[in-house]
Amino acid sequence: MSTLRNPETLPDRHLLAEIGNQLEQLRQAVIGDAARLQSASRGDDDTPSLRNFAHYLALRSHDLRPLQALLGQCALSSLGRSEAHVMATLDCLLALIAAVLGRLEPIEPAAPVTFDMGRQLLSANRIRLFGPLPSDRPSHIMVTMPRAVASDPGLAMQLIAAGMDCARINCAHDDAGIWEAMVRNLRAAALAAGRECRILMDLAGPKLRTGPVALADCMRLKGVVMLVSGVPTEAGLLGFPAELIAALAPGDVITLRDRRAKKRELLIEGREPDGRCRALCERAAQIDAQTEFCITLGGQRRQARAAMQMPPVEIRLFEGDSLLLDRAARPGVAAQPDGTPARIGCGEPAVLDQLTAGMAVWIDDGKIGALVERIDAEGALLRITAAGPKGRRLRADQGLNFPDSALRLPALSDKDRRDLDFAIHHADLIGLSFAQSRADLEALRTALAERGAPLLPIIAKIETAAGVGNLPEMLLAMVDRHPFGVMIARGDLMVEIGGERMAELQEEMLWLCEAAHVPVIWATQVLESLTHDGSLSRPELTDAAASARADCVMLNKGPHLLRALSVLVDIHTRMAGHQQKKNPQLRALSLASRLLENGDGPAA
C-alpha cells in the first residue's frame, strides 16, 4: 500500500475544515431551494433529470467564485463541470474532505444523478432526437435542405454520405409538394446508405419578415447571361423557344436594341450540363418584354422576344433615410422624388401596434438598423441609423427584429397548424420558431396531441431575448415530460440581445441544457463564408471547433454546402479527442510526444 511521500503537501486542515463547512451550508441551501422550485413548477413530479436541473438552478443562484478560489488552492474540483450531476459533485467533495480530516460522519444521500448517469441520460436523449452518434465525432450534424434535394436524389445521397445525420426542412419556404419530395429522397438515400437520417421540420412561426418588393419595369444585362428553354423560373434568365436554344453554338451572336435604342450583342460562350446556354453581354443593356432579339442560324435571321421574370426594384437605404414599415400587403418601393419615403410591408402587421417611438428595429440579421419615429394608420415610420457607408439594399423576405419590445404573438399561426398536419406524418422532429415561454410549448404539445402525435419530439428555437430569459422555465416544464431539444438560433438572437452578450448567453444556455440533460443544436452562420462563397475564415473555423461542445451543429444551405459539410466533419473528428462538453480531454498531444520520441529534450 502506497503512502504519501510528504504529508506536509496536504492542504492546511483548518482551510479544509472551512471549505467543508461552506460546502455543507451550500449543499443544504441547494437541497431546500431546489425542492421549493421543483414543487412550484411541477408539483409532485420527481425524475432524476428534473431534480438535477432544479439543483443546478439553486446552485447557480449563489456567487461561487470565493469558494471556487479556496477549492482551487486544495486542487479540488471547482464545481465548474458539475452541470450533469450537481449533487454527486458536492457529495464527492464533502466525502474527500471528510476522509482527509479523518471524519466519518455519514452524509444523507441527496444525489439523484451519479457521474455516469448524467452522461448516460444526456446520451440517451440525444440518440432519441438525432439517432446514433457516429463513433468518431462528438456531435451530430444537421443540414438545412436546399430546394434541389426535392428534384435531385443524388444530392440527398451525397449529403448523407458526407456525414449529415439530420436534415432540416424550413416550412417558411416552398410547399407540401416540395417537402414531400425532399422527404422521399432523403428516406431513400438513408436506406441505401444503411444509415439513419432524422428529419426536422421547422414551423415558420410569426412572419417577422419584410414583405414583397415591386418588380422593375426592365431588366439590366451585363456580364454572363443564361439563356433557357421556355419560361424562366427566376429573375435574371432569358427564355427562348426550345428549338432556338438547341441550335445555338459557341461563337453565335444574338443582337438587340435595348430600351434606349442602343445596339448590344450577346456572344454565346458554351452550354451548361443542364442544357442552358451561357452568353456574354460585354456592354450593359436595358431590356423588357418588348425587346426584339435577332438570332442568325444557318444563314437565316430570326426575330424573337424573350420570356423573362423582371427583377425587384432596388431599394437602397442610407443612414438618415426614412422607411415606412407598411401595414398593407402592397409591394415595397424606393423613395420617390416628391419626398415620399421608401416603404416595405411587414409580414405581421399586428406587431406594429406593439411598438412605440424610440424603439429599435433591425432588418436582415442586423445589417440595417433603425429607430421608430411614429406609428400611424399606414404603419411604422422608421429612421435608418445603420446601413454602412455605401448603404444597404433592402430585399423581400428579410428578418425583422424588435429587441426593445416583448412582442405578444400566438405560438402557432394558421399556417403553422396546416403545416403541422403534414409534418406529423413525415417528420421525426418538430421545430417551434420563436419559442418564448412555457405557454408556447404547451400550445404545440396540445396541437400534437390533437393530431394523434403526442410524443413527437419538439425542438424549441431560442431566438429572442424573451426566449433566453424564459429558458429555465421552459426546461422545467419539459424535462422528462416530452422528448425535447433546444436550438440556439444565433443569428436572430445576436440581433435581439446584442453581439457583446452573445458569447456569454450562448455559454449559459449550453450549461442549463446540460444540467437538464437536454440536447442542444448550435445553429446559424456555422462556416457561413465557406458555404456561400467557398472561402475559409479563421474566426469561423474556430467557431466550428467550439461548436463540438453542442450535441448537434447545423449548417445552412449554400452553393458550397458539400465542401462545408466535409470540413465540419473533419474539424469535429479532430476535436473528438480534445473536448467533451466543457471538459478538455487530455489525450496524448502529438507536439509533446514528438519531443520525447526524439530523446530527452530538444534536438541540438
Coordinates of C-alpha atoms in Angstrom, one line a residue:
M1 CA 0.0 0.0 0.0
S2 CA 1.4 3.3 -1.0
T3 CA 1.9 6.2 1.4
L4 CA 2.3 9.9 1.0
R5 CA 5.9 10.8 0.5
N6 CA 5.4 14.2 2.2
P7 CA 2.3 14.6 4.3
E8 CA 3.1 18.3 4.5
T9 CA 1.9 18.7 0.9
L10 CA -1.6 18.2 2.0
P11 CA -3.7 21.4 2.3
D12 CA -4.0 23.1 5.7
R13 CA -6.5 21.2 7.9
H14 CA -8.1 24.5 9.0
L15 CA -8.6 25.6 5.4
L16 CA -10.1 22.2 4.5
A17 CA -12.4 22.4 7.5
E18 CA -13.6 25.9 6.4
I19 CA -14.2 24.7 2.9
G20 CA -16.1 21.7 4.3
N21 CA -18.3 24.0 6.3
Q22 CA -19.0 26.2 3.4
L23 CA -19.8 23.3 1.1
E24 CA -22.2 21.8 3.7
Q25 CA -24.0 25.1 4.0
L26 CA -24.2 25.4 0.2
R27 CA -25.4 21.8 0.0
Q28 CA -28.3 22.3 2.4
A29 CA -29.3 25.6 0.7
V30 CA -29.3 23.9 -2.7
I31 CA -31.4 21.0 -1.4
G32 CA -34.0 23.3 0.1
D33 CA -34.2 25.8 -2.7
A34 CA -34.4 23.1 -5.4
A35 CA -37.2 21.3 -3.6
R36 CA -39.3 24.5 -3.5
L37 CA -38.5 25.3 -7.1
Q38 CA -39.4 21.8 -8.2
S39 CA -42.6 21.8 -6.3
A40 CA -43.7 25.2 -7.6
S41 CA -43.1 24.2 -11.2
R42 CA -44.0 20.6 -11.4
G43 CA -45.9 19.7 -8.2
D44 CA -45.2 16.1 -7.1
D45 CA -43.3 15.2 -10.3
D46 CA -39.8 13.9 -9.5
T47 CA -37.4 12.5 -12.0
P48 CA -33.6 12.4 -11.9
S49 CA -33.1 15.0 -14.7
L50 CA -35.8 17.3 -13.2
R51 CA -34.3 17.2 -9.8
N52 CA -30.7 17.6 -11.1
F53 CA -31.8 20.7 -13.1
A54 CA -33.5 22.2 -10.0
H55 CA -30.3 21.5 -8.1
Y56 CA -28.3 23.3 -10.8
L57 CA -30.6 26.4 -10.8
A58 CA -30.4 26.5 -7.0
L59 CA -26.6 26.1 -7.1
R60 CA -26.1 28.9 -9.7
S61 CA -28.2 31.3 -7.7
H62 CA -25.1 31.7 -5.5
D63 CA -21.9 33.5 -6.3
L64 CA -19.5 30.6 -6.1
R65 CA -16.3 32.4 -7.0
P66 CA -14.9 32.8 -3.4
L67 CA -15.5 29.1 -2.7
Q68 CA -14.0 28.1 -6.1
A69 CA -10.8 30.0 -5.2
L70 CA -10.5 28.0 -2.0
L71 CA -11.2 24.7 -3.7
G72 CA -8.5 25.5 -6.3
Q73 CA -5.9 26.1 -3.6
C74 CA -6.5 22.5 -2.5
A75 CA -6.5 21.0 -6.0
L76 CA -10.2 20.1 -5.6
S77 CA -13.0 20.3 -8.1
S78 CA -14.1 23.9 -8.5
L79 CA -17.7 22.8 -9.3
G80 CA -17.1 24.2 -12.9
R81 CA -18.1 20.9 -14.5
S82 CA -20.9 19.8 -12.3
E83 CA -23.8 20.5 -14.7
A84 CA -25.0 17.0 -15.4
H85 CA -24.5 15.7 -11.8
V86 CA -24.7 18.5 -9.3
M87 CA -25.3 16.7 -6.0
A88 CA -22.9 13.9 -6.8
T89 CA -20.2 16.5 -7.2
L90 CA -21.0 18.2 -3.9
D91 CA -21.2 14.9 -2.1
C92 CA -18.0 13.6 -3.5
L93 CA -16.2 16.8 -2.5
L94 CA -17.5 16.6 1.1
A95 CA -16.6 12.9 1.3
L96 CA -13.0 13.6 0.2
I97 CA -12.6 16.4 2.7
A98 CA -14.0 14.3 5.5
A99 CA -11.6 11.4 4.6
V100 CA -8.6 13.7 4.8
L101 CA -9.8 15.2 8.1
G102 CA -10.5 11.7 9.5
R103 CA -14.2 12.4 9.8
L104 CA -16.6 9.6 9.0
E105 CA -20.0 11.3 9.5
P106 CA -22.5 9.8 7.1
I107 CA -23.9 12.2 4.5
E108 CA -27.7 12.0 3.9
P109 CA -28.0 10.7 0.3
A110 CA -29.3 13.5 -2.0
A111 CA -27.7 12.9 -5.4
P112 CA -30.4 11.8 -7.9
V113 CA -27.8 11.5 -10.7
T114 CA -24.4 9.9 -10.4
F115 CA -21.4 11.0 -12.6
D116 CA -22.0 8.1 -15.1
M117 CA -25.8 8.6 -15.0
G118 CA -25.5 12.2 -16.1
R119 CA -23.6 11.3 -19.2
Q120 CA -26.0 8.4 -19.9
L121 CA -29.1 10.4 -19.6
L122 CA -27.9 13.1 -22.0
S123 CA -26.6 10.5 -24.4
A124 CA -30.0 8.7 -24.4
N125 CA -31.9 11.9 -25.0
R126 CA -29.5 12.8 -27.8
I127 CA -30.0 9.5 -29.5
R128 CA -33.7 9.7 -29.1
L129 CA -33.7 13.0 -31.1
F130 CA -30.9 12.6 -33.6
G131 CA -30.2 8.9 -33.8
P132 CA -27.0 7.0 -33.2
L133 CA -23.9 9.2 -33.0
P134 CA -21.0 8.4 -35.3
S135 CA -18.2 6.8 -33.3
D136 CA -15.6 9.3 -34.5
R137 CA -17.4 12.5 -33.8
P138 CA -18.6 14.3 -30.6
S139 CA -21.7 15.9 -32.3
H140 CA -24.4 15.2 -34.8
I141 CA -24.6 17.4 -37.9
M142 CA -27.8 18.9 -39.2
V143 CA -28.1 20.5 -42.7
T144 CA -30.8 22.9 -43.9
M145 CA -32.2 21.4 -47.1
P146 CA -31.7 23.3 -50.4
R147 CA -34.7 23.0 -52.7
A148 CA -32.7 21.0 -55.1
V149 CA -33.0 17.9 -52.8
A150 CA -36.6 17.6 -53.9
S151 CA -35.6 17.0 -57.5
D152 CA -32.1 15.6 -57.2
P153 CA -32.0 12.2 -55.3
G154 CA -28.2 12.2 -55.9
L155 CA -27.8 15.3 -53.8
A156 CA -29.5 13.7 -50.8
M157 CA -27.2 10.7 -51.2
Q158 CA -24.1 12.9 -51.3
L159 CA -25.1 14.8 -48.1
I160 CA -25.7 11.6 -46.2
A161 CA -22.5 10.1 -47.5
A162 CA -20.6 13.2 -46.4
G163 CA -21.8 13.0 -42.8
M164 CA -25.2 14.5 -42.5
D165 CA -27.1 13.0 -39.5
C166 CA -30.3 15.1 -39.6
A167 CA -32.0 17.1 -42.4
R168 CA -33.8 20.4 -41.6
I169 CA -36.8 21.4 -43.8
N170 CA -37.7 25.1 -43.2
C171 CA -41.5 25.4 -43.6
A172 CA -41.1 29.1 -44.2
H173 CA -40.2 28.2 -47.7
D174 CA -41.6 26.1 -50.5
D175 CA -44.8 24.0 -50.0
A176 CA -46.0 20.5 -49.1
G177 CA -45.3 19.1 -52.6
I178 CA -41.7 20.1 -52.4
W179 CA -41.3 18.9 -48.8
E180 CA -42.8 15.5 -49.6
A181 CA -40.3 15.1 -52.5
M182 CA -37.5 16.1 -50.1
V183 CA -38.6 13.6 -47.5
R184 CA -39.0 10.8 -50.1
N185 CA -35.4 11.4 -51.5
L186 CA -33.9 11.6 -48.0
R187 CA -35.5 8.4 -46.8
A188 CA -34.5 6.5 -49.9
A189 CA -30.9 7.9 -49.6
A190 CA -30.6 6.9 -45.9
L191 CA -32.0 3.4 -46.6
A192 CA -29.5 2.9 -49.4
A193 CA -26.6 4.1 -47.2
G194 CA -27.7 1.9 -44.3
R195 CA -27.7 5.0 -42.0
E196 CA -30.3 6.9 -40.1
C197 CA -31.1 10.5 -41.1
R198 CA -33.7 12.1 -38.9
I199 CA -35.8 14.9 -40.4
L200 CA -36.6 18.1 -38.6
M201 CA -39.5 20.2 -39.9
D202 CA -39.3 23.8 -38.7
L203 CA -42.6 25.6 -38.4
A204 CA -42.3 29.1 -39.8
G205 CA -43.8 30.8 -36.7
P206 CA -44.7 34.5 -36.8
K207 CA -43.8 36.0 -40.2
L208 CA -41.5 38.7 -38.8
R209 CA -40.1 39.4 -42.2
T210 CA -40.2 42.1 -44.9
G211 CA -42.9 41.8 -47.5
P212 CA -42.5 41.6 -51.3
V213 CA -40.8 44.2 -53.4
A214 CA -42.3 45.7 -56.5
L215 CA -40.9 44.4 -59.8
A216 CA -38.8 46.7 -62.0
D217 CA -40.1 47.6 -65.4
C218 CA -36.9 46.5 -67.1
M219 CA -34.0 44.1 -66.7
R220 CA -30.4 45.1 -66.9
L221 CA -28.0 42.7 -68.7
K222 CA -24.2 42.9 -68.1
G223 CA -21.6 40.1 -68.0
V224 CA -22.7 36.4 -68.1
V225 CA -26.3 35.9 -69.0
M226 CA -28.1 32.5 -69.0
L227 CA -30.5 31.5 -71.8
V228 CA -33.0 28.8 -71.1
S229 CA -35.8 26.9 -72.9
G230 CA -39.3 28.2 -72.2
V231 CA -40.4 30.5 -69.3
P232 CA -37.6 31.1 -66.7
T233 CA -38.3 30.2 -63.1
E234 CA -36.3 33.0 -61.7
A235 CA -35.2 36.6 -62.4
G236 CA -32.1 37.2 -64.5
L237 CA -32.7 34.5 -67.1
L238 CA -33.8 34.8 -70.7
G239 CA -36.2 32.2 -72.1
F240 CA -36.4 31.3 -75.8
P241 CA -38.1 28.6 -77.7
A242 CA -36.5 25.2 -77.2
E243 CA -35.5 24.7 -80.9
L244 CA -33.6 28.0 -80.8
I245 CA -31.7 27.1 -77.6
A246 CA -30.9 23.7 -79.0
A247 CA -29.5 25.2 -82.2
L248 CA -27.2 27.8 -80.6
A249 CA -23.4 27.0 -80.6
P250 CA -20.3 28.7 -79.2
G251 CA -19.5 31.8 -81.3
D252 CA -23.0 32.6 -82.3
V253 CA -24.1 36.2 -81.7
I254 CA -27.5 37.5 -80.8
T255 CA -28.1 41.2 -81.4
L256 CA -30.6 43.6 -79.9
R257 CA -31.6 47.2 -79.5
D258 CA -32.3 47.9 -75.9
R259 CA -34.9 50.3 -74.4
R260 CA -32.6 53.2 -75.1
A261 CA -32.2 52.2 -78.7
K262 CA -28.6 51.2 -78.1
K263 CA -27.2 48.2 -80.1
R264 CA -25.9 45.4 -77.9
E265 CA -24.7 41.8 -78.5
L266 CA -24.8 38.5 -76.7
L267 CA -21.9 36.2 -77.5
I268 CA -22.7 32.5 -77.0
E269 CA -19.8 31.0 -75.0
G270 CA -21.0 27.5 -74.3
R271 CA -23.6 25.2 -72.8
E272 CA -24.1 24.1 -69.2
P273 CA -24.7 20.5 -68.2
D274 CA -28.4 21.2 -67.7
G275 CA -28.8 22.5 -71.3
R276 CA -28.7 26.2 -70.6
C277 CA -26.7 28.4 -72.9
R278 CA -24.1 30.8 -71.4
A279 CA -23.8 34.1 -73.1
L280 CA -21.6 37.2 -72.5
C281 CA -23.0 40.7 -72.7
E282 CA -20.0 43.0 -72.6
R283 CA -21.8 46.3 -72.6
A284 CA -24.8 47.0 -70.3
A285 CA -28.3 46.7 -71.8
Q286 CA -31.7 47.6 -70.5
I287 CA -34.4 45.3 -71.8
D288 CA -38.1 44.4 -71.3
A289 CA -40.7 42.0 -72.6
Q290 CA -41.0 44.1 -75.8
T291 CA -37.2 43.9 -76.7
E292 CA -36.6 42.2 -80.1
F293 CA -33.6 39.8 -80.3
C294 CA -32.1 38.9 -83.7
I295 CA -30.7 35.4 -83.9
T296 CA -28.8 34.2 -87.1
L297 CA -28.9 30.4 -87.5
G298 CA -27.9 28.6 -90.7
G299 CA -27.7 31.9 -92.6
Q300 CA -31.3 32.8 -91.7
R301 CA -32.1 35.7 -89.4
R302 CA -34.9 35.1 -86.9
Q303 CA -36.6 37.7 -84.7
A304 CA -37.7 36.6 -81.2
R305 CA -38.8 38.1 -77.9
A306 CA -37.5 36.6 -74.7
A307 CA -39.6 35.4 -71.8
M308 CA -38.4 36.8 -68.5
Q309 CA -39.2 37.5 -64.9
M310 CA -38.5 41.0 -64.0
P311 CA -36.2 41.6 -61.0
P312 CA -37.3 43.5 -58.0
V313 CA -36.7 47.3 -57.9
E314 CA -33.7 48.3 -55.9
I315 CA -34.4 49.9 -52.5
R316 CA -31.1 51.2 -51.2
L317 CA -31.1 52.7 -47.7
F318 CA -28.6 55.1 -46.2
E319 CA -28.2 56.4 -42.7
G320 CA -30.7 59.2 -42.1
D321 CA -33.3 57.9 -44.7
S322 CA -36.9 57.2 -43.8
L323 CA -38.6 53.8 -44.3
L324 CA -42.3 53.0 -43.8
L325 CA -43.0 49.6 -42.4
D326 CA -46.3 49.2 -44.2
R327 CA -49.4 47.6 -42.7
A328 CA -50.7 47.0 -46.2
A329 CA -49.7 44.0 -48.3
R330 CA -48.7 46.1 -51.3
P331 CA -45.2 45.6 -52.8
G332 CA -42.4 47.7 -51.5
V333 CA -40.9 50.6 -53.5
A334 CA -37.9 53.0 -53.2
A335 CA -38.2 56.6 -52.1
Q336 CA -39.9 58.9 -54.6
P337 CA -38.7 62.2 -56.0
D338 CA -41.5 64.1 -54.2
G339 CA -40.1 63.0 -50.8
T340 CA -42.3 60.1 -50.2
P341 CA -40.2 57.6 -48.1
A342 CA -39.3 54.1 -49.2
R343 CA -41.8 51.5 -48.0
I344 CA -41.9 47.8 -47.5
G345 CA -44.6 45.5 -45.9
C346 CA -44.4 43.9 -42.5
G347 CA -45.3 40.2 -42.6
E348 CA -47.1 40.5 -39.2
P349 CA -48.8 43.9 -39.3
A350 CA -50.2 43.4 -35.8
V351 CA -46.8 43.8 -34.2
L352 CA -46.6 47.4 -35.3
D353 CA -49.2 48.4 -32.7
Q354 CA -46.9 47.0 -30.0
L355 CA -44.1 49.4 -30.9
T356 CA -43.6 52.9 -29.6
A357 CA -41.4 55.8 -30.7
G358 CA -37.8 55.4 -29.9
M359 CA -37.8 51.6 -30.1
A360 CA -35.1 49.9 -32.2
V361 CA -35.8 47.8 -35.3
W362 CA -33.2 45.7 -37.1
I363 CA -33.5 44.2 -40.6
D364 CA -31.7 41.4 -42.4
D365 CA -29.8 39.9 -39.4
G366 CA -28.8 43.4 -38.2
K367 CA -27.4 44.7 -41.4
I368 CA -29.9 47.6 -41.4
G369 CA -30.7 49.4 -38.1
A370 CA -33.5 51.9 -37.4
L371 CA -35.5 53.7 -34.8
V372 CA -39.2 54.1 -34.7
E373 CA -40.2 57.7 -35.2
R374 CA -44.0 57.3 -35.1
I375 CA -46.9 54.8 -35.5
D376 CA -49.9 55.8 -37.6
A377 CA -52.6 54.3 -39.8
E378 CA -50.1 53.5 -42.6
G379 CA -47.6 51.7 -40.4
A380 CA -44.4 52.5 -38.5
L381 CA -42.2 55.2 -39.8
L382 CA -38.5 54.4 -39.2
R383 CA -35.4 56.5 -39.3
I384 CA -32.4 54.5 -40.6
T385 CA -29.5 54.6 -38.1
A386 CA -27.1 51.9 -39.5
A387 CA -26.6 50.9 -43.1
G388 CA -22.9 51.1 -43.8
P389 CA -21.0 53.8 -45.7
K390 CA -22.3 52.6 -49.1
G391 CA -25.9 52.0 -47.9
R392 CA -27.7 48.6 -47.8
R393 CA -30.1 47.1 -50.3
L394 CA -33.5 46.2 -48.7
R395 CA -34.9 43.0 -50.0
A396 CA -38.1 40.9 -49.6
D397 CA -38.4 38.2 -47.0
Q398 CA -35.6 39.5 -44.7
G399 CA -35.9 39.1 -41.0
L400 CA -37.3 41.9 -38.7
N401 CA -36.2 42.1 -35.1
F402 CA -37.7 44.3 -32.4
P403 CA -35.4 43.9 -29.5
D404 CA -36.9 46.6 -27.3
S405 CA -40.4 45.1 -27.4
A406 CA -41.6 41.9 -25.8
L407 CA -43.9 41.0 -28.7
R408 CA -47.1 39.2 -27.8
L409 CA -47.7 36.7 -30.7
P410 CA -49.5 33.4 -30.9
A411 CA -47.2 30.4 -30.7
L412 CA -48.8 28.8 -33.8
S413 CA -50.2 30.6 -36.8
D414 CA -52.9 29.2 -39.0
K415 CA -50.2 28.3 -41.5
D416 CA -48.2 26.5 -38.7
R417 CA -51.2 24.4 -37.9
R418 CA -51.7 23.4 -41.6
D419 CA -48.0 22.6 -41.9
L420 CA -48.3 20.5 -38.7
D421 CA -50.9 18.4 -40.3
F422 CA -48.3 17.4 -42.9
A423 CA -45.3 17.3 -40.6
I424 CA -46.7 14.7 -38.2
H425 CA -46.8 12.1 -41.0
H426 CA -43.3 12.9 -42.4
A427 CA -41.0 14.5 -39.7
D428 CA -39.1 12.9 -36.8
L429 CA -38.8 16.3 -35.0
I430 CA -40.8 19.5 -34.9
G431 CA -39.1 22.9 -34.6
L432 CA -41.0 25.7 -32.8
S433 CA -39.8 29.0 -34.1
F434 CA -39.6 32.0 -31.7
A435 CA -40.3 29.8 -28.6
Q436 CA -40.6 32.4 -25.8
S437 CA -42.5 30.8 -23.0
R438 CA -43.8 27.7 -21.3
A439 CA -47.2 28.5 -22.8
D440 CA -45.8 28.4 -26.3
L441 CA -44.5 24.9 -25.7
E442 CA -47.8 23.8 -24.2
A443 CA -49.6 25.1 -27.2
L444 CA -47.5 23.0 -29.5
R445 CA -47.9 19.9 -27.3
T446 CA -51.7 20.4 -27.3
A447 CA -51.7 20.7 -31.1
L448 CA -49.6 17.5 -31.5
A449 CA -51.9 15.6 -29.1
E450 CA -54.9 16.7 -31.1
R451 CA -53.3 15.3 -34.2
G452 CA -52.5 11.9 -32.6
A453 CA -48.8 12.5 -32.3
P454 CA -48.5 13.4 -28.5
L455 CA -44.8 12.4 -28.2
L456 CA -43.3 13.7 -31.4
P457 CA -40.1 15.4 -30.3
I458 CA -40.0 19.2 -30.1
I459 CA -37.1 21.5 -30.8
A460 CA -37.5 24.9 -29.2
K461 CA -35.8 27.6 -31.2
I462 CA -34.4 30.3 -28.9
E463 CA -34.1 33.4 -31.0
T464 CA -35.4 36.3 -28.8
A465 CA -34.4 37.9 -25.6
A466 CA -37.7 36.7 -24.0
G467 CA -36.8 33.1 -25.1
V468 CA -33.5 33.3 -23.3
G469 CA -35.0 34.8 -20.2
N470 CA -37.6 32.1 -20.0
L471 CA -35.4 29.2 -20.9
P472 CA -35.1 27.9 -17.3
E473 CA -38.9 27.9 -17.0
M474 CA -39.3 26.1 -20.4
L475 CA -36.8 23.4 -19.4
L476 CA -38.5 22.9 -16.0
A477 CA -41.8 22.4 -17.9
M478 CA -40.5 19.9 -20.5
V479 CA -37.8 17.8 -18.8
D480 CA -38.9 14.2 -18.8
R481 CA -42.4 15.1 -19.9
H482 CA -41.8 15.3 -23.6
P483 CA -38.9 14.5 -25.9
F484 CA -37.2 17.8 -26.2
G485 CA -34.2 19.7 -27.5
V486 CA -33.1 23.4 -27.8
M487 CA -31.8 25.2 -30.8
I488 CA -29.6 28.3 -30.2
A489 CA -30.6 30.3 -33.2
R490 CA -27.6 32.6 -33.0
G491 CA -28.4 34.9 -36.0
D492 CA -31.7 36.4 -34.7
L493 CA -30.6 36.0 -31.1
M494 CA -27.5 38.2 -31.6
V495 CA -29.6 40.9 -33.1
E496 CA -32.0 40.7 -30.2
I497 CA -29.5 40.8 -27.4
G498 CA -26.5 42.4 -28.9
G499 CA -23.3 40.9 -30.1
E500 CA -21.5 41.8 -26.9
R501 CA -23.7 39.5 -24.9
M502 CA -24.0 36.7 -27.4
A503 CA -20.9 34.7 -26.3
E504 CA -21.9 34.9 -22.6
L505 CA -25.5 33.8 -23.1
Q506 CA -24.6 31.1 -25.5
E507 CA -22.5 29.5 -22.8
E508 CA -25.2 29.9 -20.2
M509 CA -27.8 28.2 -22.4
L510 CA -25.4 25.3 -23.0
W511 CA -24.9 24.8 -19.3
L512 CA -28.6 25.0 -18.5
C513 CA -29.4 22.4 -21.1
E514 CA -26.6 20.1 -20.0
A515 CA -27.9 20.3 -16.4
A516 CA -31.4 19.2 -17.6
H517 CA -29.8 16.5 -19.9
V518 CA -31.5 18.3 -22.8
P519 CA -29.6 18.2 -26.2
V520 CA -28.6 21.5 -27.8
I521 CA -28.3 22.4 -31.5
W522 CA -25.7 25.1 -32.3
A523 CA -27.2 26.9 -35.2
T524 CA -26.8 29.8 -37.7
Q525 CA -23.8 31.0 -39.6
V526 CA -21.6 28.0 -39.0
L527 CA -18.9 28.1 -41.7
E528 CA -21.1 30.7 -43.4
S529 CA -18.3 32.1 -45.7
L530 CA -17.3 28.7 -46.8
T531 CA -20.9 27.6 -47.5
H532 CA -21.8 30.7 -49.5
D533 CA -18.5 31.9 -51.0
G534 CA -16.2 28.9 -50.9
S535 CA -13.7 30.8 -48.7
L536 CA -12.4 29.7 -45.4
S537 CA -12.5 32.2 -42.5
R538 CA -10.2 31.8 -39.4
P539 CA -12.9 33.0 -36.9
E540 CA -15.5 30.7 -38.5
L541 CA -13.1 27.7 -38.2
T542 CA -12.6 28.5 -34.5
D543 CA -16.4 28.8 -34.1
A544 CA -16.9 25.4 -35.8
A545 CA -14.4 23.8 -33.5
A546 CA -16.1 25.3 -30.4
S547 CA -19.5 24.0 -31.7
A548 CA -18.3 20.5 -30.9
R549 CA -19.4 21.2 -27.3
A550 CA -23.0 21.1 -28.5
D551 CA -24.9 17.9 -29.2
C552 CA -25.8 18.9 -32.8
V553 CA -24.4 21.5 -35.2
M554 CA -26.5 23.0 -38.0
L555 CA -25.2 24.1 -41.4
N556 CA -27.3 26.4 -43.6
K557 CA -27.6 25.8 -47.3
G558 CA -25.4 27.4 -49.9
P559 CA -23.5 26.8 -53.2
H560 CA -20.6 25.1 -51.4
L561 CA -22.6 23.1 -48.9
L562 CA -21.0 19.8 -49.6
R563 CA -17.5 21.2 -49.1
A564 CA -18.6 22.9 -45.8
L565 CA -20.1 19.7 -44.6
S566 CA -16.8 17.8 -45.3
V567 CA -14.8 20.5 -43.5
L568 CA -17.1 20.4 -40.4
V569 CA -17.0 16.7 -40.2
D570 CA -13.1 16.8 -40.3
I571 CA -13.0 19.5 -37.6
H572 CA -15.3 17.6 -35.3
T573 CA -13.4 14.3 -35.9
R574 CA -10.2 16.1 -34.8
M575 CA -12.0 17.7 -31.8
A576 CA -13.4 14.4 -30.5
G577 CA -10.3 13.6 -28.5
H578 CA -9.9 17.1 -27.2
Q579 CA -13.2 18.3 -25.9
Q580 CA -16.3 16.8 -24.3
K581 CA -18.9 19.5 -23.4
K582 CA -16.9 21.8 -21.1
N583 CA -14.3 19.2 -20.3
P584 CA -10.9 19.2 -22.0
Q585 CA -9.9 15.7 -23.0
L586 CA -6.2 15.1 -22.2
R587 CA -5.3 12.7 -24.9
A588 CA -1.6 12.4 -25.8
L589 CA -0.5 15.5 -27.6
S590 CA 1.4 14.9 -30.8
L591 CA 3.5 18.0 -30.1
A592 CA 4.6 16.6 -26.7
S593 CA 5.1 13.0 -27.9
R594 CA 7.3 14.0 -30.8
L595 CA 9.7 15.7 -28.4
L596 CA 10.0 12.6 -26.2
E597 CA 10.4 10.3 -29.1
N598 CA 13.5 12.2 -30.2
G599 CA 15.2 11.8 -26.9
D600 CA 15.2 13.5 -23.5
G601 CA 14.9 17.0 -24.9
P602 CA 15.0 19.2 -28.0
A603 CA 17.5 18.4 -30.7
A604 CA 20.7 20.5 -30.5

